[in-house]
Tab-separated table of C-alpha atoms and ligand atoms in Angstrom:
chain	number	residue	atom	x	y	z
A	1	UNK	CA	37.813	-15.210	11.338
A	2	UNK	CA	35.908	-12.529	10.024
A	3	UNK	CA	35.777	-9.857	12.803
A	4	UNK	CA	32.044	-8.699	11.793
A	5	UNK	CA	30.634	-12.423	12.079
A	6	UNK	CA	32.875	-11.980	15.739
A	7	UNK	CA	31.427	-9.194	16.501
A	8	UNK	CA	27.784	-10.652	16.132
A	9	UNK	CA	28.978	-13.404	18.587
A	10	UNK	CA	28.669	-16.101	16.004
A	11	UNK	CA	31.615	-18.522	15.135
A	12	UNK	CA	32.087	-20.036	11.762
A	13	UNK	CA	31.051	-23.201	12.984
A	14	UNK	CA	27.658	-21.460	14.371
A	15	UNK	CA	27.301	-20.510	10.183
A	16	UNK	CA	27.657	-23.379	8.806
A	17	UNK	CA	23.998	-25.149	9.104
A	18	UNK	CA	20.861	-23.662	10.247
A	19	UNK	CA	23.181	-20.139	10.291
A	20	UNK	CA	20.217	-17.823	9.392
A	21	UNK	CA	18.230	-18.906	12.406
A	22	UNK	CA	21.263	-17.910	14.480
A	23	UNK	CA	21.766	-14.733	13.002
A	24	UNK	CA	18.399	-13.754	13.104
A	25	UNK	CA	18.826	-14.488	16.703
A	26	UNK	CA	21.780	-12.540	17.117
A	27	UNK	CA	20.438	-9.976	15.556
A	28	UNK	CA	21.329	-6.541	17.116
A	29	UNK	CA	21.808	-4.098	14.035
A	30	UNK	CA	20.436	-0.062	14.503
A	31	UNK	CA	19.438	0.093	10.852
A	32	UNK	CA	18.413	-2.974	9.143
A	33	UNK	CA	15.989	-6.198	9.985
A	34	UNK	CA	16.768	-9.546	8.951
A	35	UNK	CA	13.499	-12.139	9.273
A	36	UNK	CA	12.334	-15.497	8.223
A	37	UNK	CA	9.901	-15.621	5.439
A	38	UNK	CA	9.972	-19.332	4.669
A	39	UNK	CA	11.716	-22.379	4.239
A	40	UNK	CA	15.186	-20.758	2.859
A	41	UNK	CA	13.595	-17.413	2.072
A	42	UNK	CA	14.698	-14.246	3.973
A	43	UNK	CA	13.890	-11.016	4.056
A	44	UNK	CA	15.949	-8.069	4.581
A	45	UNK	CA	14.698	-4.362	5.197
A	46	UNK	CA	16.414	-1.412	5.712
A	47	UNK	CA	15.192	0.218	8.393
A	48	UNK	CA	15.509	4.078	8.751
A	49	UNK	CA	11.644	5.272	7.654
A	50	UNK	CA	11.959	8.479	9.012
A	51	UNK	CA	14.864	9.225	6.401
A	52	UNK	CA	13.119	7.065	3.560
A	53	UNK	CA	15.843	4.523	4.985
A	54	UNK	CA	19.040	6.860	3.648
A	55	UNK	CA	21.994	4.859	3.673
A	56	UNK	CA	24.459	6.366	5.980
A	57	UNK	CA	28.103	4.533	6.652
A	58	UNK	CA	26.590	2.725	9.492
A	59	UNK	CA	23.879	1.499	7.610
A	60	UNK	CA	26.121	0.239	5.007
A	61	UNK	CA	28.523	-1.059	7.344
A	62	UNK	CA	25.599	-3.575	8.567
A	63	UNK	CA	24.665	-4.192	5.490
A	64	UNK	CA	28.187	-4.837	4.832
A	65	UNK	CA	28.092	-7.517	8.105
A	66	UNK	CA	24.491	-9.432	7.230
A	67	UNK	CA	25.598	-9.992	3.616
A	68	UNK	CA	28.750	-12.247	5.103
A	69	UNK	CA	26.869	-14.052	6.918
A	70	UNK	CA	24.035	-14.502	4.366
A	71	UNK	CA	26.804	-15.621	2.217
A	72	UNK	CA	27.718	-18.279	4.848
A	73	UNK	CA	24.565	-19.815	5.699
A	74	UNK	CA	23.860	-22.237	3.650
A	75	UNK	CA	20.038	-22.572	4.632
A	76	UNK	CA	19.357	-19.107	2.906
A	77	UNK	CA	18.459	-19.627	-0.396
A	78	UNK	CA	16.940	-16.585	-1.758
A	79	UNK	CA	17.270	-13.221	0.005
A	80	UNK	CA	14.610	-10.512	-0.292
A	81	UNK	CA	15.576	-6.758	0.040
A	82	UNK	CA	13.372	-4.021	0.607
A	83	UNK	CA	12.571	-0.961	2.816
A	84	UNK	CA	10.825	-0.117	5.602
A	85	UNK	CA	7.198	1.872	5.349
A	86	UNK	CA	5.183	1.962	1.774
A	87	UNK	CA	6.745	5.406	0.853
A	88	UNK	CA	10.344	4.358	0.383
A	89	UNK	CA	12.979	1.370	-0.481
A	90	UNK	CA	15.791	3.978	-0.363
A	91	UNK	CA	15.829	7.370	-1.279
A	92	UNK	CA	19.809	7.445	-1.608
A	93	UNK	CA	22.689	7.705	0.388
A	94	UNK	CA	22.040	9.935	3.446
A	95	UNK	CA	22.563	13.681	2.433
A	96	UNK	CA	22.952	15.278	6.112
A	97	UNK	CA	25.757	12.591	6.414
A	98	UNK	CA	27.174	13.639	3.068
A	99	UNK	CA	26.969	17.355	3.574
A	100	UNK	CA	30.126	16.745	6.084
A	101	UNK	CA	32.398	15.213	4.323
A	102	UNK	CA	35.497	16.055	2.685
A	103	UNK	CA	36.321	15.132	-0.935
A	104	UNK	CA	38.342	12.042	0.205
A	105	UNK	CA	36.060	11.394	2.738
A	106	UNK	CA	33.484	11.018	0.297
A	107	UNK	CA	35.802	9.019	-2.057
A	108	UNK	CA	35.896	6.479	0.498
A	109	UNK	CA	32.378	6.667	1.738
A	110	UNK	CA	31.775	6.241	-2.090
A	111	UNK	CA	34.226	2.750	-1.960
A	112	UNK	CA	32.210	1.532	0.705
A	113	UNK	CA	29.030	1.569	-0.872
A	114	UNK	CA	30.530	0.323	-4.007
A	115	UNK	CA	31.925	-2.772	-2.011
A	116	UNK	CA	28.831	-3.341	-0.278
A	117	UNK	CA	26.927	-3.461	-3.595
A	118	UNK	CA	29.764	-5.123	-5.410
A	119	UNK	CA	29.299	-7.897	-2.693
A	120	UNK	CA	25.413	-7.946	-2.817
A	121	UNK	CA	25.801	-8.743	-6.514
A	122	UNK	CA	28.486	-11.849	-5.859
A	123	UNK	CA	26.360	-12.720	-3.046
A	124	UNK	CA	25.942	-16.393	-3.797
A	125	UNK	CA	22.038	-16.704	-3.669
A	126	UNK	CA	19.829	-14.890	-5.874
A	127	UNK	CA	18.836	-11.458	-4.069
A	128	UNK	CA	15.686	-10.093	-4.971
A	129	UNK	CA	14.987	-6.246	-4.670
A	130	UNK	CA	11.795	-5.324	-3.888
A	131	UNK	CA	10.700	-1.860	-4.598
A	132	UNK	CA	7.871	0.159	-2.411
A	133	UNK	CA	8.189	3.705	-3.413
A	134	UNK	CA	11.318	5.587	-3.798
A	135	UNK	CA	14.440	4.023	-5.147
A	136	UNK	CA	16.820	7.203	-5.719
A	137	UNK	CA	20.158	7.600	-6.016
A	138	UNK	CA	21.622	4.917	-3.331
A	139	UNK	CA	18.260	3.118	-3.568
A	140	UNK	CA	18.108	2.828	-6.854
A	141	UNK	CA	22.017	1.783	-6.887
A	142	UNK	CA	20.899	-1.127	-4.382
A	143	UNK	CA	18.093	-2.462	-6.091
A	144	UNK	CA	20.189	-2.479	-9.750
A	145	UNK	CA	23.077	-4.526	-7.366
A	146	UNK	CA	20.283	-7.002	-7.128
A	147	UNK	CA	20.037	-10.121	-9.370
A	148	UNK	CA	16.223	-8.800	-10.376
A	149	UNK	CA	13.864	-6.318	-9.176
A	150	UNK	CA	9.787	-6.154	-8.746
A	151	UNK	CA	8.394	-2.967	-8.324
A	152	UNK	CA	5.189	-1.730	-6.889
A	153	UNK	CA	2.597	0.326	-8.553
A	154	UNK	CA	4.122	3.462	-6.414
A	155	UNK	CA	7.680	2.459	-6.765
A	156	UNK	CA	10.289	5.461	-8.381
A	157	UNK	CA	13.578	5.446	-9.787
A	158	UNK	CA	15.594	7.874	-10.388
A	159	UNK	CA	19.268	9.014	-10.093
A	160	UNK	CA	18.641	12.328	-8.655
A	161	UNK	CA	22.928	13.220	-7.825
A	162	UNK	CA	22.931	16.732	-10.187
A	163	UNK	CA	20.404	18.463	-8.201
A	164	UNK	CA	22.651	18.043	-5.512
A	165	UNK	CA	25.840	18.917	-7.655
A	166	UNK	CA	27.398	15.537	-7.469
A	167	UNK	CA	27.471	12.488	-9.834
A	168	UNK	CA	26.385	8.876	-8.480
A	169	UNK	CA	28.684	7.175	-6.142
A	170	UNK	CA	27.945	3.645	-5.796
A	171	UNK	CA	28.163	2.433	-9.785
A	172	UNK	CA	24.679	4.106	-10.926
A	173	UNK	CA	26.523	5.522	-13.721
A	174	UNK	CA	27.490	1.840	-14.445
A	175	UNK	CA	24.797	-0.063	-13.880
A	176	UNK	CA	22.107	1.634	-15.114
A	177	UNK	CA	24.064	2.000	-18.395
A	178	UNK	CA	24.460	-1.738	-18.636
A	179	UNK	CA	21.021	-2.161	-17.739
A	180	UNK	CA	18.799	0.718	-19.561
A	181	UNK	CA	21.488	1.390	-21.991
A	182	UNK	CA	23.726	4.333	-22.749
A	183	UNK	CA	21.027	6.959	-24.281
A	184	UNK	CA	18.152	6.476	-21.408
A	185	UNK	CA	20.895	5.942	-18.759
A	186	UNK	CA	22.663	9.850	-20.143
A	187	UNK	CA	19.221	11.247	-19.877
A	188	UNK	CA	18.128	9.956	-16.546
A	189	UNK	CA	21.527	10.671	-15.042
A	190	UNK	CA	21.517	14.458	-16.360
A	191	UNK	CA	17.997	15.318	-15.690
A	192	UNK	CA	17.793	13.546	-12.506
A	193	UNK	CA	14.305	12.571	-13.543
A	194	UNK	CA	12.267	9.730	-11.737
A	195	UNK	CA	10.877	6.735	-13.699
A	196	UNK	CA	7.393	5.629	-12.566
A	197	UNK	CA	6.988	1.685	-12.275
A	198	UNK	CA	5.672	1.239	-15.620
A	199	UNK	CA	8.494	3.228	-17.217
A	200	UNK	CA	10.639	0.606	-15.203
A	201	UNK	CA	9.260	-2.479	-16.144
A	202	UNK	CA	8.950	-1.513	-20.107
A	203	UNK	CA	12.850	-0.267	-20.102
A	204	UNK	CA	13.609	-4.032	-18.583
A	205	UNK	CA	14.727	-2.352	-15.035
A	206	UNK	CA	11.505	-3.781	-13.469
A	207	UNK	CA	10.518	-7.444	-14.341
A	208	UNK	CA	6.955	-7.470	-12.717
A	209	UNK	CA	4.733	-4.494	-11.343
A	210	UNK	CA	2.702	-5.187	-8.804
A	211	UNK	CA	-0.256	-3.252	-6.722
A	212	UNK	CA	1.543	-2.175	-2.845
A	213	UNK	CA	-0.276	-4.413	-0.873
A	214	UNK	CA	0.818	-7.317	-3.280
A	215	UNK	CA	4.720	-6.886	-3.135
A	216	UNK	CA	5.638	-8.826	-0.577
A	217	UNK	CA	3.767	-11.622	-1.105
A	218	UNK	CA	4.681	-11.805	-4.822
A	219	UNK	CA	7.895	-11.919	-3.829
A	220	UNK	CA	8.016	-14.774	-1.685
A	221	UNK	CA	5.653	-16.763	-4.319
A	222	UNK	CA	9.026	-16.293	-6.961
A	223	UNK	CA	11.941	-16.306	-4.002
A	224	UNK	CA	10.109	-19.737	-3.070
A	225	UNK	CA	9.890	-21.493	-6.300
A	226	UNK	CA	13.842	-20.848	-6.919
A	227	UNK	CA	13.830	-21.902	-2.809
A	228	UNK	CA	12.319	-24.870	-4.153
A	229	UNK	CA	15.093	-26.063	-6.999
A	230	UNK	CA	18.361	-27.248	-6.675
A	231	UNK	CA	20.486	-24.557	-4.316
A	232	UNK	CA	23.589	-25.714	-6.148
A	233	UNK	CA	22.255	-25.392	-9.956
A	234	UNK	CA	20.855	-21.893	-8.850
A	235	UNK	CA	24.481	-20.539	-7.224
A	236	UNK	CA	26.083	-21.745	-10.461
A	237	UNK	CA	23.356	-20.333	-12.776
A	238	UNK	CA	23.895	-16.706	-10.614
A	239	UNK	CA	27.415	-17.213	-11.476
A	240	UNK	CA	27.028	-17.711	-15.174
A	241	UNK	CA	24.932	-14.897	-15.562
A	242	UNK	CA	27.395	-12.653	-13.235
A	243	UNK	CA	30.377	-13.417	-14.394
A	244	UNK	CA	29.721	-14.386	-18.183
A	245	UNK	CA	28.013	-10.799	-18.600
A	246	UNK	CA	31.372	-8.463	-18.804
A	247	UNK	CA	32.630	-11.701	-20.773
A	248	UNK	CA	33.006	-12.026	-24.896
A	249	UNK	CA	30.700	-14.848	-25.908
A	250	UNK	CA	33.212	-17.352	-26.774
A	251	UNK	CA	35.109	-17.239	-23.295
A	252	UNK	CA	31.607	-17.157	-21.689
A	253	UNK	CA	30.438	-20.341	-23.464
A	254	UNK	CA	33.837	-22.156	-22.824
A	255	UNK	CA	32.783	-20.888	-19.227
A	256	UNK	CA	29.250	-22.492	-19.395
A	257	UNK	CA	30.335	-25.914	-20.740
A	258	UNK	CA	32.758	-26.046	-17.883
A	259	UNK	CA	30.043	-25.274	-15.103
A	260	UNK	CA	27.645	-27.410	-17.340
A	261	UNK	CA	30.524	-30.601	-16.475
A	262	UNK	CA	30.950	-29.688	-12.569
A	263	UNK	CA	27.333	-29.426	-12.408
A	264	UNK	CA	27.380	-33.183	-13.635
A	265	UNK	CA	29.346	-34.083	-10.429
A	266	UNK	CA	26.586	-33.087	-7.573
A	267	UNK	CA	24.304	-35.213	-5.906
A	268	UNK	CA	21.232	-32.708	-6.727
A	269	UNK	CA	22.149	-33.681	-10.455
A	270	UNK	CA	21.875	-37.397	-9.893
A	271	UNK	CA	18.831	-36.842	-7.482
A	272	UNK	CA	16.856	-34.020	-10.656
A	273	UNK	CA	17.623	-36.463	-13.742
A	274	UNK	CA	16.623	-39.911	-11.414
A	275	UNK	CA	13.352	-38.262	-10.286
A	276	UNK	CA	12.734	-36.691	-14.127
A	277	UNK	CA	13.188	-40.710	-14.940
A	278	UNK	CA	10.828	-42.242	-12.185
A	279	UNK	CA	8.124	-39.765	-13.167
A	280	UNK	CA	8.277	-38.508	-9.778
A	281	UNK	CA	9.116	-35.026	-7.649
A	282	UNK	CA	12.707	-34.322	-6.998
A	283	UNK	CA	14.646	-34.002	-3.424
A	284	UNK	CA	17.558	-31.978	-3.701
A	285	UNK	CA	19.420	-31.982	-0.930
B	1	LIG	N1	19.183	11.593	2.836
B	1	LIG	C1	18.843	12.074	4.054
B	1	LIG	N2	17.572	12.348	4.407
B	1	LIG	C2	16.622	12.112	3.492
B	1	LIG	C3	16.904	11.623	2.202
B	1	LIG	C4	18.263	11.352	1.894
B	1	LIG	N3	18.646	10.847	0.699
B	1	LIG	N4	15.753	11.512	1.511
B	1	LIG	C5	14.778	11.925	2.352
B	1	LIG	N5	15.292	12.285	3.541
B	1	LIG	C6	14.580	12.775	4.724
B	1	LIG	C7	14.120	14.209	4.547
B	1	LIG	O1	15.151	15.111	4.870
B	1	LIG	C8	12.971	14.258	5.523
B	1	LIG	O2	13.478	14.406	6.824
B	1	LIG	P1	12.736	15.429	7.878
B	1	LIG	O3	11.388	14.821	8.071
B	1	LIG	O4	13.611	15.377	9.079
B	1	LIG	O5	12.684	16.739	7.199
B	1	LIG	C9	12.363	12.863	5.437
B	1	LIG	O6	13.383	12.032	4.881
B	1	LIG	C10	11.147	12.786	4.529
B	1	LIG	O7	11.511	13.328	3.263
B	1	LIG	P2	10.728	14.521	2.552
B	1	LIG	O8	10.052	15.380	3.574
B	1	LIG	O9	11.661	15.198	1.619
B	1	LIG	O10	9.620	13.696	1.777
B	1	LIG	P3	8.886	14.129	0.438
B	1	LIG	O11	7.763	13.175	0.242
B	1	LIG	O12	8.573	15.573	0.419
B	1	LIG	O13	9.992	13.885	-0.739
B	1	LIG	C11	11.749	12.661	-1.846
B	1	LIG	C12	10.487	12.595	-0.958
B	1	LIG	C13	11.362	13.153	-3.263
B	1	LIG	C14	12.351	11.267	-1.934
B	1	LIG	C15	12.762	13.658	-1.214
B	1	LIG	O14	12.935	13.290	0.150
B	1	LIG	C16	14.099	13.656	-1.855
B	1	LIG	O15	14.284	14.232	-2.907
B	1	LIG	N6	15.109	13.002	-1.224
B	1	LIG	C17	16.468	12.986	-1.692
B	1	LIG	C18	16.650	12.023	-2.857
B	1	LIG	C19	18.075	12.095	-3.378
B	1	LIG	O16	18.562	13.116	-3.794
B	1	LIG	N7	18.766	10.932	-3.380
B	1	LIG	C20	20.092	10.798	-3.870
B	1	LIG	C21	21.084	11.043	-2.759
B	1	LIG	S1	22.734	11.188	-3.369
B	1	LIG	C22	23.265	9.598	-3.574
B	1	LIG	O17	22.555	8.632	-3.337
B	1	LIG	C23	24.657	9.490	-4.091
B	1	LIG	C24	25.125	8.116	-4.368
B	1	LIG	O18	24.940	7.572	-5.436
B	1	LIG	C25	25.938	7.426	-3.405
């Protein structure tokens, strides 16, 4: 058994249905808050406001802990991430922890944030970053690990790592590239400049911008309408999207006509085409 889901006094068997409820229960993390939103909807914060919620190893290391068991329980559905207090989501990795570390140290501080993220992204229900203020270095490395992002109208982005003489660490040099592409990824990453929300949302980093105060709620109005569909269709969708991406296109369509078949072999498929039929409201299981 995994020795983090141990260590939160949870067996596997504990996981398996109505798991979130447990581990919101069990709860006892320093650094981050896992709660309820709705029916399958969960948010998670990272909470360290008097830092701007700077990741730091332990903070990653129980980030590192929900996201197995988030992975496990198969009553979440769609996972919200954000930080705590309107100034911040995360203003990068934590530099007073930095500042002490050797170079290998920091080589492996930088592999567990990439394996963190790395698992965020294959986590196998949509996660949904959003964005209150600054997202720098770390931050913004989280919330581009997410499947999509909303931003508020204060939210900034910014890989900031050559005003402190170091590159980025976990895969802003990557994603960002993939996602801005390679000219407005170079200049962000050598100026260090922030983007503004609007900047965000018209380079496709962003999908919506919303005013502060609206954030949250915004994002449980999406997170519960993909709550609301078929849990199976939406993990194999994710998967498409994840996997197909670093993919040529004819591999990745041979890829999607397979899913397309298994898909065919689920009870939410029987139950989605029956109800389409009957003129009535599906039940997917
Ligand atoms: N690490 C540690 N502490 C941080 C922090 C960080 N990344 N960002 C902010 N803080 C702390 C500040 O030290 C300050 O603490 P004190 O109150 O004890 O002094 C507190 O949070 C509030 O911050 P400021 O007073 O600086 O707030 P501000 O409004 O004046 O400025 C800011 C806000 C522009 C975000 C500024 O805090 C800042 O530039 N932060 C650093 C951003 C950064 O460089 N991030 C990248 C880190 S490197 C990285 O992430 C590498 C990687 O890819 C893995």
């Amino acid at each position: 058994m995994n020795s983090q889901v141990q260590a939160a006094g949870l067996t596997l068997a504990e996981l398996s249905t109505k798991a979130a409820e447990k581990i919101v229960e069990h709860n006892s993390w320093q650094n981050i808050l896992l709660e309820q939103q709705s029916d399958g909807v969960y948010l998670l914060t990272v909470n360290r406001p008097k830092v701007l919620n700077a990741l730091n190893a332990e903070t990653l290391a129980e980030l590192d802990q929900v996201l197995d068991m988030v992975a496990r329980a198969t009553d979440i559905r769609v996972l919200l991430i954000t930080g705590a207090s309107e100034k911040a989501f995360v203003a990068g990795a934590d530099i007073a922890h930095m500042s002490k570390l050797t170079a290998l140290e920091g080589k492996y501080f930088a592999e567990q944030g990439m394996a963190v993220f790395r698992k965020l992204e294959n986590l196998p229900v949509p996660a949904i970053a959003l964005v209150n203020g600054y997202a720098l270095g770390g931050g913004c490395e989280l919330a581009m690990s997410c499947d999509f992002i909303l931003a508020a109208e204060n939210a900034r982005f910014g890989q900031p790592e050559v005003n402190l003489g170091v590159t980025p660490g976990f895969g802003g040099s990557q994603r960002l590239t993939r996602l801005v592409g390679r000219g407005m990824a170079m200049e962000l990453l050598t100026t260090g400049r922030m983007m503004n929300a609007e900047e965000a949302l018209q380079r496709g980093l962003a999908n919506h911008v919303y005013p502060q105060g609206e954030l949250l709620t915004e994002g449980n109005k999406l997170a519960e309408q993909i709550a609301s569909k078929s849990r199976t269709a939406v993990q194999l969708t994710k998967q498409l999207v994840q996997r197909g991406q670093d993919l040529d296109l004819d591999n990745a369509c041979v890829m999607e006509s397979d899913v397309f078949g298994l898909s065919f072999s689920t009870a939410d498929r029987h139950e989605g085409m029956s109800a389409f039929l009957e003129g009535r409201k599906p039940e997917f299981s």
